[in-house]
Amino acid sequence: MKTYKTLLLDVDDTLLDFGAAEKVALQSLFKDQKLPLTDEVKSRYKEINHGLWKSFEEGKISRDDVVNTRFSTLFKEFGIEVDGFLLEQSYQSYLGEGNQLVEGAYELLTSLQHEFELYIVTNGVSKTQYKRLNAAGIYPFFKDIFVSEDTGYQKPMKEYFQYVFDRIPNIELEKTLIIGDSFSADIIGGAGSGIDTCWVNPKMHSNDSDVVPTYEIQKLDELYNILNIEEKVLVTSSN
């Protein structure tokens, strides 16, 4: 059983339920615009958003290009001209309220906090991610938080990972594990930077690349065995 010292954890769809937060934020945004959020519109938004973030991860466009054009691109397809920047500000405000945790995340972090050095590695928007981590009550578990917006780089860029490594005291790469749901950002990025990887893959997506994750799990509670720790049972008081 390999022993780890440092754990790098992704945020969205690893610790926090991004799908739930996104759903509420989009509903609120479209309500503001007095427009119906149909299944067709939601589907098209996800396609546009996914494509833009993929281009960002590949270094083809900037983060600002992603967030400030996704809504103007979407609305334009439906014959409506909007200010993409202003809509993005509203969306981020609503998204920042999304603090729904992935099942087992809080219990896991409670068990890990005294056994490992925990850090956040995320490609999200800085202000939004900090707000969500605080609202979810998990911010105190981490020694530091590395958001792509603050670093000037993004996962899976080697420069991003080097930025992180340079700011973790006495890091030992052979004792470092990244845990995340994005194969392109977390697994390819981690493997390319010389650390072990754990792919959180609840929907059992296929791996069509040459990169093989060190571990692959469907639920967070599988990490207890991988990390050789016991799950702490949280006791809550009742009045």
Coordinates of C-alpha atoms in Angstrom, one line a residue:
M1 CA 0.0 0.0 0.0
K2 CA 1.5 3.3 -1.1
T3 CA 1.8 6.1 1.5
Y4 CA 0.8 9.6 0.6
K5 CA 1.5 12.9 2.4
T6 CA -0.1 15.5 0.1
L7 CA -3.5 15.4 -1.5
L8 CA -4.6 17.8 -4.2
L9 CA -8.4 17.9 -4.5
D10 CA -10.5 19.3 -7.4
V11 CA -13.7 21.1 -6.4
D12 CA -16.5 20.7 -9.0
D13 CA -18.0 17.3 -9.2
T14 CA -15.3 16.0 -6.9
L15 CA -16.2 17.7 -3.6
L16 CA -19.1 20.1 -4.6
D17 CA -22.0 19.1 -6.7
F18 CA -21.6 21.5 -9.6
G19 CA -24.6 20.1 -11.5
A20 CA -26.9 21.1 -8.7
A21 CA -25.4 24.6 -8.3
E22 CA -25.4 25.2 -12.0
K23 CA -29.1 24.2 -12.3
V24 CA -30.2 26.7 -9.7
A25 CA -28.0 29.4 -11.0
L26 CA -29.3 29.0 -14.6
Q27 CA -32.9 29.0 -13.4
S28 CA -32.3 32.2 -11.5
L29 CA -30.5 33.9 -14.4
F30 CA -33.2 33.0 -17.0
K31 CA -35.9 34.1 -14.5
D32 CA -34.2 37.5 -14.3
Q33 CA -34.2 37.7 -18.1
K34 CA -37.9 36.7 -18.2
L35 CA -37.1 33.9 -20.5
P36 CA -38.0 30.2 -20.3
L37 CA -35.1 27.8 -19.5
T38 CA -36.2 24.9 -21.8
D39 CA -34.4 21.5 -22.0
E40 CA -33.2 22.5 -25.5
V41 CA -31.6 25.7 -24.1
K42 CA -30.0 23.9 -21.2
S43 CA -28.6 21.2 -23.5
R44 CA -27.2 23.8 -25.9
Y45 CA -25.7 25.8 -23.0
K46 CA -23.9 22.7 -21.7
E47 CA -22.5 22.0 -25.2
I48 CA -21.2 25.5 -25.6
N49 CA -19.8 25.7 -22.1
H50 CA -18.1 22.3 -22.3
G51 CA -16.5 23.3 -25.6
L52 CA -15.2 26.6 -24.3
W53 CA -13.7 25.1 -21.1
K54 CA -12.0 22.3 -23.2
S55 CA -10.4 25.0 -25.4
F56 CA -9.3 26.8 -22.2
E57 CA -7.7 23.6 -20.8
E58 CA -5.9 23.2 -24.1
G59 CA -4.6 26.8 -23.8
K60 CA -6.4 28.0 -26.9
I61 CA -8.5 30.7 -25.2
S62 CA -8.4 32.6 -22.0
R63 CA -10.6 32.1 -19.0
D64 CA -12.2 35.5 -19.8
D65 CA -13.0 34.2 -23.2
V66 CA -14.9 31.3 -21.7
V67 CA -17.0 33.1 -19.1
N68 CA -17.7 36.4 -20.9
T69 CA -18.8 34.8 -24.2
R70 CA -20.8 31.7 -23.3
F71 CA -24.1 33.4 -22.6
S72 CA -23.8 35.8 -25.6
T73 CA -23.0 32.9 -27.8
L74 CA -26.0 30.9 -26.4
F75 CA -28.5 33.7 -26.7
K76 CA -27.3 34.7 -30.2
E77 CA -28.2 31.2 -31.4
F78 CA -31.8 31.9 -30.3
G79 CA -31.9 35.3 -31.9
I80 CA -31.3 37.4 -28.8
E81 CA -28.5 39.9 -28.3
V82 CA -27.2 40.2 -24.7
D83 CA -24.3 41.6 -22.8
G84 CA -22.3 38.4 -22.1
F85 CA -20.2 40.1 -19.4
L86 CA -23.2 41.4 -17.4
L87 CA -25.0 38.1 -17.6
E88 CA -21.8 36.3 -16.4
Q89 CA -21.6 38.6 -13.4
S90 CA -25.2 37.7 -12.4
Y91 CA -24.6 34.0 -13.1
Q92 CA -21.5 33.9 -10.9
S93 CA -23.4 35.6 -8.1
Y94 CA -26.0 32.9 -8.2
L95 CA -23.5 30.1 -8.7
G96 CA -21.6 31.3 -5.6
E97 CA -24.7 30.3 -3.6
G98 CA -24.3 26.7 -4.7
N99 CA -22.7 24.9 -1.8
Q100 CA -24.2 21.4 -2.3
L101 CA -21.6 18.8 -1.3
V102 CA -21.0 15.5 -3.2
E103 CA -22.2 12.6 -1.0
G104 CA -19.6 11.7 1.6
A105 CA -17.3 14.7 0.9
Y106 CA -17.6 16.3 4.4
E107 CA -17.1 13.0 6.2
L108 CA -14.1 12.2 4.0
L109 CA -12.4 15.6 4.6
T110 CA -13.0 15.2 8.3
S111 CA -11.2 11.9 8.2
L112 CA -8.3 13.2 6.0
Q113 CA -7.5 16.5 7.7
H114 CA -5.2 15.2 10.4
E115 CA -3.6 12.5 8.3
F116 CA -2.7 14.4 5.1
E117 CA -1.9 17.9 3.9
L118 CA -4.9 18.9 1.9
Y119 CA -4.9 21.5 -1.0
I120 CA -7.5 22.6 -3.5
V121 CA -6.6 22.7 -7.2
T122 CA -9.4 24.1 -9.4
N123 CA -9.9 25.8 -12.8
G124 CA -12.9 27.7 -11.5
V125 CA -13.5 31.4 -11.0
S126 CA -11.7 32.5 -7.8
K127 CA -14.3 34.6 -6.0
T128 CA -17.0 32.0 -6.8
Q129 CA -15.0 29.0 -5.6
Y130 CA -13.9 30.7 -2.3
K131 CA -17.5 31.6 -1.6
R132 CA -18.8 28.1 -2.3
L133 CA -16.1 26.4 -0.2
N134 CA -16.8 28.7 2.7
A135 CA -20.6 28.2 2.4
A136 CA -20.2 24.5 2.3
G137 CA -18.1 24.6 5.5
I138 CA -15.1 22.9 4.0
Y139 CA -12.7 25.8 3.5
P140 CA -10.9 25.3 6.9
F141 CA -9.8 21.7 5.9
F142 CA -7.3 23.1 3.4
K143 CA -3.8 24.5 3.8
D144 CA -4.1 26.5 0.6
I145 CA -6.3 26.9 -2.4
F146 CA -5.0 27.2 -6.0
V147 CA -7.5 28.7 -8.5
S148 CA -6.4 29.0 -12.1
E149 CA -7.6 32.6 -12.2
D150 CA -5.1 33.5 -9.5
T151 CA -2.1 31.5 -10.9
G152 CA -2.1 32.6 -14.5
Y153 CA -2.2 29.0 -15.7
Q154 CA -4.8 26.2 -15.6
K155 CA -5.0 22.5 -15.3
P156 CA -3.6 20.4 -17.1
M157 CA -0.7 22.9 -17.9
K158 CA 2.6 21.8 -16.4
E159 CA 3.1 25.5 -15.5
Y160 CA 0.0 25.3 -13.3
F161 CA 1.2 22.3 -11.4
Q162 CA 4.7 23.8 -11.0
Y163 CA 3.1 26.9 -9.6
V164 CA 1.3 24.7 -7.0
F165 CA 4.4 22.6 -6.2
D166 CA 6.5 25.7 -5.7
R167 CA 4.0 26.9 -3.0
I168 CA 3.7 23.7 -1.0
P169 CA 6.4 23.5 1.6
N170 CA 8.7 20.4 1.4
I171 CA 6.5 18.7 -1.2
E172 CA 7.5 15.2 -2.2
L173 CA 6.0 14.4 -5.6
E174 CA 6.2 10.7 -5.0
K175 CA 4.0 11.1 -2.0
T176 CA 1.5 13.4 -3.7
L177 CA -1.9 12.3 -5.2
I178 CA -4.4 14.4 -7.2
I179 CA -8.0 13.5 -6.9
G180 CA -10.5 14.8 -9.5
D181 CA -13.3 14.0 -11.9
S182 CA -11.9 15.7 -15.1
F183 CA -9.7 13.2 -17.0
S184 CA -8.2 16.0 -19.2
A185 CA -7.5 18.5 -16.4
D186 CA -6.8 16.3 -13.4
I187 CA -5.6 13.0 -14.6
I188 CA -3.6 14.0 -17.7
G189 CA -2.4 17.1 -15.9
G190 CA -1.3 15.2 -12.8
A191 CA 0.3 12.3 -14.7
G192 CA 2.2 14.8 -16.9
S193 CA 3.5 16.5 -13.8
G194 CA 4.9 13.4 -12.2
I195 CA 2.3 12.7 -9.5
D196 CA -0.1 9.8 -8.9
T197 CA -3.7 10.3 -10.0
C198 CA -7.2 9.2 -8.8
W199 CA -10.0 9.6 -11.3
V200 CA -13.4 10.2 -9.7
N201 CA -15.6 8.6 -12.4
P202 CA -19.1 8.0 -11.0
K203 CA -20.7 7.7 -14.5
M204 CA -18.0 5.3 -15.7
H205 CA -16.9 7.3 -18.7
S206 CA -14.5 5.4 -20.9
N207 CA -10.8 6.2 -21.1
D208 CA -9.8 6.6 -24.7
S209 CA -6.3 8.0 -24.0
D210 CA -2.9 6.4 -23.4
V211 CA -2.8 7.8 -19.9
V212 CA -3.8 5.3 -17.2
P213 CA -4.9 6.8 -13.8
T214 CA -3.2 5.3 -10.7
Y215 CA -6.6 4.7 -9.3
E216 CA -10.2 5.0 -10.5
I217 CA -13.2 5.2 -8.2
Q218 CA -16.9 5.8 -8.5
K219 CA -17.6 7.1 -5.0
L220 CA -15.5 9.1 -2.6
D221 CA -15.7 6.5 0.1
E222 CA -13.5 4.2 -2.0
L223 CA -10.6 6.5 -1.0
Y224 CA -10.6 5.2 2.6
N225 CA -9.1 1.9 1.4
I226 CA -6.8 3.6 -1.1
L227 CA -5.4 5.9 1.6
N228 CA -5.5 3.2 4.3
I229 CA -7.5 5.3 6.8
E230 CA -10.6 4.6 8.8
E231 CA -13.9 6.5 8.2
K232 CA -14.7 8.8 11.1
V233 CA -18.4 8.7 12.1
L234 CA -19.7 12.2 12.6
V235 CA -22.0 12.5 15.6
T236 CA -24.4 15.4 15.5
S237 CA -26.2 16.6 18.6
S238 CA -30.0 17.0 18.7
N239 CA -32.1 19.1 21.0

